[in-house]
Amino acid sequence: MKGEVSKNAITFLVVLLLVVSVVGVGTVTFSLMNGSGISNNDIDKGTVGAYVGEPPISTGKGTVGLTVST
Amino acid sequence: MIDNNILAALVVVSIVISLGGVFLITNMSAGRIGMATGTVGMQLDPDTTITLVTSDINFGTVTLGQRDDTTDGIPLPFYIRNDGSVAVDITIGATDLFTSTPNPTINYQFMCGGTTEMVLCPVGSVVTWTNMPIELLPITVVKGLGFGDTADEIEIEIAIGVPTDEPAGNKASTVTLTASEAI
C-alpha cells in the first residue's frame, strides 16, 4: 500500500542491525580480551622528587675602614 | 516475500545479541576503565638574594687603644635585606683589619643587630660580640632571616679596638656575607 514501508525494507534493516550488532560486540570483546584499551595497570600516580646540585647562595661584599692616627 | 515468523525471529535475535553484548562488555570492563585523579605541581627554585643596603663602614680617625662600634649608628652598621624567596642563613668572614692582630681577634668583632623592622634578631643568630673570623672559616651570624617584606631586614654590628702597637695609617677589611637557604 502506498505510504507504507515494505516488508523487504524492514527485513533489510533488521538484517543490517543484526550484522552491526554482531560486528560491534565482537570487535569490542576481542579488544578487551587482548588487553587493549585502558587497564588498571595504566592508571597509576606517584611522586619522585630529587634536588640535584648545590643550593643557591648569594654573596655580598662590604668594607670596614678606619685611619689610625699617630 | 519473507515470512513474518522469520522476520520476528531475526528481530528477537538482534535484540538478544544487542542486550547480551552490552551485558558482556559491561562485565568485562569492570575494573578496567574508570576515573583516575592526578596531581599537577610546580616548584619555584629558591632565590637567596640578599642586598647590602649599607655596605661600607668607616670609623674615621681613631687613636691607639680606642674602641668604637656601630651600635650608636655612628658609623652606620651593615644593613642587609633578604630580597630572595626563601629564608636564609647568613655567614660572615673578613680579611684582617689590623696588621698587628690578625683575625680572629678581640680588636675586630661583629654581632647581629635589630632594625626598626625587626627589633630582635632571629633565634639562633649571634647577638653578642664575637671575634671576626677569616673568610675561609665563616660563622653564621644570622639564622633564618625571613623574606617577607615586613620582616626581612637586619643589621650586622661591627666593633673595633685599635691595638696599642698598630702602625698608623689607613686600615681596611673586606667583609664577605654569604646567604644560603636556611636549614
PDB file of C-alpha atoms in Angstrom:
ATOM      1  CA  MET A   1       0.000   0.000   0.000  1.00  0.00           C
ATOM      2  CA  LYS A   2       1.298   3.425  -0.830  1.00  0.00           C
ATOM      3  CA  GLY A   3       2.947   5.247   2.130  1.00  0.00           C
ATOM      4  CA  GLU A   4       3.760   2.043   3.998  1.00  0.00           C
ATOM      5  CA  VAL A   5       7.223   0.567   4.347  1.00  0.00           C
ATOM      6  CA  SER A   6       7.521  -2.703   2.525  1.00  0.00           C
ATOM      7  CA  LYS A   7       8.336  -5.865   4.415  1.00  0.00           C
ATOM      8  CA  ASN A   8      11.515  -6.270   2.357  1.00  0.00           C
ATOM      9  CA  ALA A   9      12.803  -2.920   3.564  1.00  0.00           C
ATOM     10  CA  ILE A  10      12.100  -3.861   7.160  1.00  0.00           C
ATOM     11  CA  THR A  11      13.811  -7.171   6.645  1.00  0.00           C
ATOM     12  CA  PHE A  12      16.846  -5.416   5.210  1.00  0.00           C
ATOM     13  CA  LEU A  13      17.029  -3.068   8.189  1.00  0.00           C
ATOM     14  CA  VAL A  14      16.694  -5.940  10.658  1.00  0.00           C
ATOM     15  CA  VAL A  15      19.476  -7.884   8.965  1.00  0.00           C
ATOM     16  CA  LEU A  16      21.634  -4.750   8.913  1.00  0.00           C
ATOM     17  CA  LEU A  17      21.002  -4.240  12.633  1.00  0.00           C
ATOM     18  CA  LEU A  18      21.917  -7.845  13.269  1.00  0.00           C
ATOM     19  CA  VAL A  19      25.179  -7.580  11.352  1.00  0.00           C
ATOM     20  CA  VAL A  20      26.156  -4.307  13.036  1.00  0.00           C
ATOM     21  CA  SER A  21      25.429  -5.743  16.474  1.00  0.00           C
ATOM     22  CA  VAL A  22      27.449  -8.889  15.872  1.00  0.00           C
ATOM     23  CA  VAL A  23      30.399  -6.993  14.393  1.00  0.00           C
ATOM     24  CA  GLY A  24      30.333  -4.307  17.122  1.00  0.00           C
ATOM     25  CA  VAL A  25      30.099  -6.687  20.048  1.00  0.00           C
ATOM     26  CA  GLY A  26      32.708  -8.936  18.532  1.00  0.00           C
ATOM     27  CA  THR A  27      35.187  -6.134  17.969  1.00  0.00           C
ATOM     28  CA  VAL A  28      34.888  -4.697  21.487  1.00  0.00           C
ATOM     29  CA  THR A  29      35.024  -8.132  23.072  1.00  0.00           C
ATOM     30  CA  PHE A  30      38.128  -9.018  21.089  1.00  0.00           C
ATOM     31  CA  SER A  31      39.832  -5.778  22.112  1.00  0.00           C
ATOM     32  CA  LEU A  32      39.078  -6.274  25.779  1.00  0.00           C
ATOM     33  CA  MET A  33      40.212  -9.888  25.737  1.00  0.00           C
ATOM     34  CA  ASN A  34      43.521  -8.877  24.191  1.00  0.00           C
ATOM     35  CA  GLY A  35      44.200  -6.273  26.813  1.00  0.00           C
ATOM     36  CA  SER A  36      43.972  -3.213  24.664  1.00  0.00           C
ATOM     37  CA  GLY A  37      42.294  -0.114  25.923  1.00  0.00           C
ATOM     38  CA  ILE A  38      42.589   1.172  29.436  1.00  0.00           C
ATOM     39  CA  SER A  39      43.565  -1.215  32.155  1.00  0.00           C
ATOM     40  CA  ASN A  40      44.326  -0.843  35.799  1.00  0.00           C
ATOM     41  CA  ASN A  41      47.998  -1.095  35.016  1.00  0.00           C
ATOM     42  CA  ASP A  42      47.815   2.097  33.042  1.00  0.00           C
ATOM     43  CA  ILE A  43      46.387   4.128  35.884  1.00  0.00           C
ATOM     44  CA  ASP A  44      48.860   4.999  38.496  1.00  0.00           C
ATOM     45  CA  LYS A  45      50.183   8.049  40.205  1.00  0.00           C
ATOM     46  CA  GLY A  46      53.139   8.811  42.355  1.00  0.00           C
ATOM     47  CA  THR A  47      55.811  11.334  43.035  1.00  0.00           C
ATOM     48  CA  VAL A  48      59.548  11.015  42.906  1.00  0.00           C
ATOM     49  CA  GLY A  49      61.462  14.109  43.863  1.00  0.00           C
ATOM     50  CA  ALA A  50      65.112  14.996  43.966  1.00  0.00           C
ATOM     51  CA  TYR A  51      67.228  18.083  44.360  1.00  0.00           C
ATOM     52  CA  VAL A  52      70.321  17.925  42.253  1.00  0.00           C
ATOM     53  CA  GLY A  53      73.174  20.342  42.570  1.00  0.00           C
ATOM     54  CA  GLU A  54      74.388  22.810  45.111  1.00  0.00           C
ATOM     55  CA  PRO A  55      71.781  25.034  46.749  1.00  0.00           C
ATOM     56  CA  PRO A  56      71.975  28.601  45.502  1.00  0.00           C
ATOM     57  CA  ILE A  57      73.845  31.128  47.567  1.00  0.00           C
ATOM     58  CA  SER A  58      74.199  34.862  47.428  1.00  0.00           C
ATOM     59  CA  THR A  59      77.280  36.757  48.468  1.00  0.00           C
ATOM     60  CA  GLY A  60      77.625  40.391  49.405  1.00  0.00           C
ATOM     61  CA  LYS A  61      80.826  42.289  49.987  1.00  0.00           C
ATOM     62  CA  GLY A  62      81.277  45.125  52.413  1.00  0.00           C
ATOM     63  CA  THR A  63      84.199  47.081  53.738  1.00  0.00           C
ATOM     64  CA  VAL A  64      85.290  48.288  57.140  1.00  0.00           C
ATOM     65  CA  GLY A  65      87.786  51.086  57.199  1.00  0.00           C
ATOM     66  CA  LEU A  66      89.490  53.458  59.605  1.00  0.00           C
ATOM     67  CA  THR A  67      92.552  55.558  59.955  1.00  0.00           C
ATOM     68  CA  VAL A  68      94.885  55.059  62.871  1.00  0.00           C
ATOM     69  CA  SER A  69      96.365  58.357  63.954  1.00  0.00           C
ATOM     70  CA  THR A  70      99.908  58.753  65.130  1.00  0.00           C
TER      71      THR A  70
ATOM     72  CA  MET B   1       8.350 -12.466   0.425  1.00  0.00           C
ATOM     73  CA  ILE B   2       9.929 -13.276   3.803  1.00  0.00           C
ATOM     74  CA  ASP B   3       7.745 -14.959   6.297  1.00  0.00           C
ATOM     75  CA  ASN B   4       6.555 -12.955   9.306  1.00  0.00           C
ATOM     76  CA  ASN B   5       7.796 -15.606  11.707  1.00  0.00           C
ATOM     77  CA  ILE B   6      11.300 -15.442  10.265  1.00  0.00           C
ATOM     78  CA  LEU B   7      11.256 -11.665  10.432  1.00  0.00           C
ATOM     79  CA  ALA B   8      10.152 -11.775  14.054  1.00  0.00           C
ATOM     80  CA  ALA B   9      12.873 -14.292  14.823  1.00  0.00           C
ATOM     81  CA  LEU B  10      15.519 -12.009  13.304  1.00  0.00           C
ATOM     82  CA  VAL B  11      14.279  -9.104  15.370  1.00  0.00           C
ATOM     83  CA  VAL B  12      14.421 -11.215  18.545  1.00  0.00           C
ATOM     84  CA  VAL B  13      17.914 -12.458  17.703  1.00  0.00           C
ATOM     85  CA  SER B  14      19.080  -8.884  17.122  1.00  0.00           C
ATOM     86  CA  ILE B  15      17.692  -7.742  20.444  1.00  0.00           C
ATOM     87  CA  VAL B  16      19.261 -10.696  22.242  1.00  0.00           C
ATOM     88  CA  ILE B  17      22.668 -10.041  20.697  1.00  0.00           C
ATOM     89  CA  SER B  18      22.491  -6.342  21.461  1.00  0.00           C
ATOM     90  CA  LEU B  19      21.497  -6.811  25.084  1.00  0.00           C
ATOM     91  CA  GLY B  20      23.868  -9.720  25.528  1.00  0.00           C
ATOM     92  CA  GLY B  21      26.700  -7.708  24.046  1.00  0.00           C
ATOM     93  CA  VAL B  22      26.092  -4.766  26.314  1.00  0.00           C
ATOM     94  CA  PHE B  23      25.938  -7.070  29.316  1.00  0.00           C
ATOM     95  CA  LEU B  24      29.120  -8.878  28.276  1.00  0.00           C
ATOM     96  CA  ILE B  25      31.109  -5.700  27.642  1.00  0.00           C
ATOM     97  CA  THR B  26      29.938  -4.169  30.891  1.00  0.00           C
ATOM     98  CA  ASN B  27      31.150  -7.177  32.865  1.00  0.00           C
ATOM     99  CA  MET B  28      34.457  -7.424  31.034  1.00  0.00           C
ATOM    100  CA  SER B  29      35.152  -3.740  31.518  1.00  0.00           C
ATOM    101  CA  ALA B  30      34.720  -3.873  35.264  1.00  0.00           C
ATOM    102  CA  GLY B  31      37.977  -2.739  36.828  1.00  0.00           C
ATOM    103  CA  ARG B  32      39.464  -1.823  33.508  1.00  0.00           C
ATOM    104  CA  ILE B  33      38.082   1.578  32.957  1.00  0.00           C
ATOM    105  CA  GLY B  34      37.309   4.246  35.448  1.00  0.00           C
ATOM    106  CA  MET B  35      38.224   7.696  36.570  1.00  0.00           C
ATOM    107  CA  ALA B  36      41.682   8.410  37.821  1.00  0.00           C
ATOM    108  CA  THR B  37      42.898  11.502  39.605  1.00  0.00           C
ATOM    109  CA  GLY B  38      46.295  13.062  39.224  1.00  0.00           C
ATOM    110  CA  THR B  39      48.348  15.907  40.570  1.00  0.00           C
ATOM    111  CA  VAL B  40      49.836  18.807  38.707  1.00  0.00           C
ATOM    112  CA  GLY B  41      52.522  20.633  40.609  1.00  0.00           C
ATOM    113  CA  MET B  42      55.283  23.118  40.139  1.00  0.00           C
ATOM    114  CA  GLN B  43      58.290  24.119  42.145  1.00  0.00           C
ATOM    115  CA  LEU B  44      59.868  27.522  42.290  1.00  0.00           C
ATOM    116  CA  ASP B  45      63.612  27.443  42.553  1.00  0.00           C
ATOM    117  CA  PRO B  46      64.742  29.035  45.801  1.00  0.00           C
ATOM    118  CA  ASP B  47      66.190  32.512  45.433  1.00  0.00           C
ATOM    119  CA  THR B  48      68.645  33.577  48.139  1.00  0.00           C
ATOM    120  CA  THR B  49      69.387  37.093  47.008  1.00  0.00           C
ATOM    121  CA  ILE B  50      70.496  39.468  49.745  1.00  0.00           C
ATOM    122  CA  THR B  51      71.187  43.160  49.355  1.00  0.00           C
ATOM    123  CA  LEU B  52      73.617  45.182  51.431  1.00  0.00           C
ATOM    124  CA  VAL B  53      71.750  48.439  51.775  1.00  0.00           C
ATOM    125  CA  THR B  54      74.689  49.784  53.758  1.00  0.00           C
ATOM    126  CA  SER B  55      77.902  48.149  52.643  1.00  0.00           C
ATOM    127  CA  ASP B  56      80.655  50.481  53.785  1.00  0.00           C
ATOM    128  CA  ILE B  57      81.575  51.297  57.377  1.00  0.00           C
ATOM    129  CA  ASN B  58      84.192  53.950  58.048  1.00  0.00           C
ATOM    130  CA  PHE B  59      85.165  54.694  61.624  1.00  0.00           C
ATOM    131  CA  GLY B  60      87.210  57.693  60.585  1.00  0.00           C
ATOM    132  CA  THR B  61      90.303  58.627  62.518  1.00  0.00           C
ATOM    133  CA  VAL B  62      90.856  56.699  65.733  1.00  0.00           C
ATOM    134  CA  THR B  63      93.697  56.647  68.224  1.00  0.00           C
ATOM    135  CA  LEU B  64      95.677  53.741  69.614  1.00  0.00           C
ATOM    136  CA  GLY B  65      93.711  51.801  72.188  1.00  0.00           C
ATOM    137  CA  GLN B  66      90.429  53.470  71.261  1.00  0.00           C
ATOM    138  CA  ARG B  67      87.299  51.323  70.866  1.00  0.00           C
ATOM    139  CA  ASP B  68      84.255  52.118  68.794  1.00  0.00           C
ATOM    140  CA  ASP B  69      81.262  50.294  67.376  1.00  0.00           C
ATOM    141  CA  THR B  70      78.216  50.818  65.199  1.00  0.00           C
ATOM    142  CA  THR B  71      75.502  50.285  67.815  1.00  0.00           C
ATOM    143  CA  ASP B  72      75.045  54.050  68.177  1.00  0.00           C
ATOM    144  CA  GLY B  73      74.621  54.485  64.437  1.00  0.00           C
ATOM    145  CA  ILE B  74      77.904  56.388  64.081  1.00  0.00           C
ATOM    146  CA  PRO B  75      79.046  54.998  61.771  1.00  0.00           C
ATOM    147  CA  LEU B  76      76.074  53.034  60.448  1.00  0.00           C
ATOM    148  CA  PRO B  77      76.285  49.210  60.615  1.00  0.00           C
ATOM    149  CA  PHE B  78      75.883  46.835  57.688  1.00  0.00           C
ATOM    150  CA  TYR B  79      72.213  46.791  56.717  1.00  0.00           C
ATOM    151  CA  ILE B  80      71.039  43.627  54.972  1.00  0.00           C
ATOM    152  CA  ARG B  81      67.763  42.903  53.234  1.00  0.00           C
ATOM    153  CA  ASN B  82      66.623  39.470  52.089  1.00  0.00           C
ATOM    154  CA  ASP B  83      65.333  40.028  48.556  1.00  0.00           C
ATOM    155  CA  GLY B  84      65.021  36.328  47.800  1.00  0.00           C
ATOM    156  CA  SER B  85      62.138  33.909  48.063  1.00  0.00           C
ATOM    157  CA  VAL B  86      63.286  31.764  50.977  1.00  0.00           C
ATOM    158  CA  ALA B  87      64.541  32.278  54.497  1.00  0.00           C
ATOM    159  CA  VAL B  88      68.325  32.448  54.568  1.00  0.00           C
ATOM    160  CA  ASP B  89      71.208  31.855  56.917  1.00  0.00           C
ATOM    161  CA  ILE B  90      73.928  34.464  56.581  1.00  0.00           C
ATOM    162  CA  THR B  91      77.576  33.799  57.336  1.00  0.00           C
ATOM    163  CA  ILE B  92      80.297  36.354  57.866  1.00  0.00           C
ATOM    164  CA  GLY B  93      84.024  36.338  57.370  1.00  0.00           C
ATOM    165  CA  ALA B  94      86.560  39.058  56.651  1.00  0.00           C
ATOM    166  CA  THR B  95      90.089  39.881  55.772  1.00  0.00           C
ATOM    167  CA  ASP B  96      92.331  41.224  58.513  1.00  0.00           C
ATOM    168  CA  LEU B  97      91.699  44.794  59.608  1.00  0.00           C
ATOM    169  CA  PHE B  98      94.820  45.262  61.686  1.00  0.00           C
ATOM    170  CA  THR B  99      98.293  44.125  60.801  1.00  0.00           C
ATOM    171  CA  SER B 100      99.346  43.591  64.416  1.00  0.00           C
ATOM    172  CA  THR B 101      96.369  41.368  65.331  1.00  0.00           C
ATOM    173  CA  PRO B 102      95.058  39.181  62.503  1.00  0.00           C
ATOM    174  CA  ASN B 103      91.577  37.632  62.601  1.00  0.00           C
ATOM    175  CA  PRO B 104      90.080  36.332  64.743  1.00  0.00           C
ATOM    176  CA  THR B 105      90.794  38.975  67.307  1.00  0.00           C
ATOM    177  CA  ILE B 106      89.026  40.853  70.078  1.00  0.00           C
ATOM    178  CA  ASN B 107      90.016  44.024  68.246  1.00  0.00           C
ATOM    179  CA  TYR B 108      87.598  43.302  65.398  1.00  0.00           C
ATOM    180  CA  GLN B 109      84.173  41.895  66.257  1.00  0.00           C
ATOM    181  CA  PHE B 110      80.637  41.515  64.938  1.00  0.00           C
ATOM    182  CA  MET B 111      77.126  40.612  66.025  1.00  0.00           C
ATOM    183  CA  CYS B 112      73.582  40.677  64.696  1.00  0.00           C
ATOM    184  CA  GLY B 113      71.566  43.799  65.415  1.00  0.00           C
ATOM    185  CA  GLY B 114      67.888  44.615  65.212  1.00  0.00           C
ATOM    186  CA  THR B 115      66.231  47.165  62.975  1.00  0.00           C
ATOM    187  CA  THR B 116      63.066  49.210  63.152  1.00  0.00           C
ATOM    188  CA  GLU B 117      61.528  46.452  61.051  1.00  0.00           C
ATOM    189  CA  MET B 118      62.934  43.597  63.086  1.00  0.00           C
ATOM    190  CA  VAL B 119      63.670  44.693  66.635  1.00  0.00           C
ATOM    191  CA  LEU B 120      65.097  41.303  67.538  1.00  0.00           C
ATOM    192  CA  CYS B 121      67.432  39.125  65.535  1.00  0.00           C
ATOM    193  CA  PRO B 122      66.065  35.705  64.529  1.00  0.00           C
ATOM    194  CA  VAL B 123      66.510  32.984  67.123  1.00  0.00           C
ATOM    195  CA  GLY B 124      69.882  31.299  66.754  1.00  0.00           C
ATOM    196  CA  SER B 125      71.656  34.406  65.485  1.00  0.00           C
ATOM    197  CA  VAL B 126      74.845  35.729  67.060  1.00  0.00           C
ATOM    198  CA  VAL B 127      73.743  38.533  69.401  1.00  0.00           C
ATOM    199  CA  THR B 128      76.894  39.053  71.455  1.00  0.00           C
ATOM    200  CA  TRP B 129      80.192  40.474  70.310  1.00  0.00           C
ATOM    201  CA  THR B 130      82.136  37.729  68.556  1.00  0.00           C
ATOM    202  CA  ASN B 131      85.615  37.850  67.083  1.00  0.00           C
ATOM    203  CA  MET B 132      85.572  38.274  63.306  1.00  0.00           C
ATOM    204  CA  PRO B 133      86.649  35.038  61.583  1.00  0.00           C
ATOM    205  CA  ILE B 134      88.773  34.753  58.489  1.00  0.00           C
ATOM    206  CA  GLU B 135      86.950  34.381  55.160  1.00  0.00           C
ATOM    207  CA  LEU B 136      87.775  30.690  54.855  1.00  0.00           C
ATOM    208  CA  LEU B 137      86.136  29.878  58.204  1.00  0.00           C
ATOM    209  CA  PRO B 138      82.970  31.980  58.239  1.00  0.00           C
ATOM    210  CA  ILE B 139      80.480  31.985  61.114  1.00  0.00           C
ATOM    211  CA  THR B 140      76.693  32.049  60.798  1.00  0.00           C
ATOM    212  CA  VAL B 141      75.697  35.445  62.124  1.00  0.00           C
ATOM    213  CA  VAL B 142      72.015  35.497  61.131  1.00  0.00           C
ATOM    214  CA  LYS B 143      69.877  32.401  61.330  1.00  0.00           C
ATOM    215  CA  GLY B 144      66.704  32.097  59.270  1.00  0.00           C
ATOM    216  CA  LEU B 145      66.188  35.655  58.053  1.00  0.00           C
ATOM    217  CA  GLY B 146      62.724  35.727  56.508  1.00  0.00           C
ATOM    218  CA  PHE B 147      61.870  37.074  53.077  1.00  0.00           C
ATOM    219  CA  GLY B 148      58.535  38.748  53.737  1.00  0.00           C
ATOM    220  CA  ASP B 149      58.669  42.481  53.140  1.00  0.00           C
ATOM    221  CA  THR B 150      57.645  43.256  56.713  1.00  0.00           C
ATOM    222  CA  ALA B 151      60.453  41.270  58.346  1.00  0.00           C
ATOM    223  CA  ASP B 152      63.393  40.799  56.013  1.00  0.00           C
ATOM    224  CA  GLU B 153      65.929  43.403  57.150  1.00  0.00           C
ATOM    225  CA  ILE B 154      68.636  43.082  59.747  1.00  0.00           C
ATOM    226  CA  GLU B 155      71.847  44.769  60.764  1.00  0.00           C
ATOM    227  CA  ILE B 156      75.350  43.460  61.327  1.00  0.00           C
ATOM    228  CA  GLU B 157      77.049  45.496  64.016  1.00  0.00           C
ATOM    229  CA  ILE B 158      80.822  45.939  63.926  1.00  0.00           C
ATOM    230  CA  ALA B 159      83.153  46.824  66.774  1.00  0.00           C
ATOM    231  CA  ILE B 160      86.810  47.776  66.537  1.00  0.00           C
ATOM    232  CA  GLY B 161      89.530  48.346  69.085  1.00  0.00           C
ATOM    233  CA  VAL B 162      92.820  49.696  67.841  1.00  0.00           C
ATOM    234  CA  PRO B 163      95.741  47.610  69.105  1.00  0.00           C
ATOM    235  CA  THR B 164      98.247  49.683  71.022  1.00  0.00           C
ATOM    236  CA  ASP B 165     101.072  48.539  68.779  1.00  0.00           C
ATOM    237  CA  GLU B 166      99.251  49.062  65.480  1.00  0.00           C
ATOM    238  CA  PRO B 167     101.167  51.140  62.931  1.00  0.00           C
ATOM    239  CA  ALA B 168      99.498  54.399  61.957  1.00  0.00           C
ATOM    240  CA  GLY B 169      97.754  54.715  58.627  1.00  0.00           C
ATOM    241  CA  ASN B 170      94.652  53.669  56.717  1.00  0.00           C
ATOM    242  CA  LYS B 171      93.179  50.286  57.543  1.00  0.00           C
ATOM    243  CA  ALA B 172      90.636  48.352  55.519  1.00  0.00           C
ATOM    244  CA  SER B 173      88.946  44.978  55.690  1.00  0.00           C
ATOM    245  CA  THR B 174      86.687  43.311  53.157  1.00  0.00           C
ATOM    246  CA  VAL B 175      83.721  41.616  54.789  1.00  0.00           C
ATOM    247  CA  THR B 176      82.052  38.739  52.965  1.00  0.00           C
ATOM    248  CA  LEU B 177      78.426  37.973  53.795  1.00  0.00           C
ATOM    249  CA  THR B 178      77.053  34.816  52.244  1.00  0.00           C
ATOM    250  CA  ALA B 179      73.394  33.847  52.240  1.00  0.00           C
ATOM    251  CA  SER B 180      72.176  30.324  51.697  1.00  0.00           C
ATOM    252  CA  GLU B 181      68.777  28.763  52.123  1.00  0.00           C
ATOM    253  CA  ALA B 182      68.032  28.326  55.802  1.00  0.00           C
ATOM    254  CA  ILE B 183      68.362  24.792  57.080  1.00  0.00           C
TER     255      ILE B 183
END
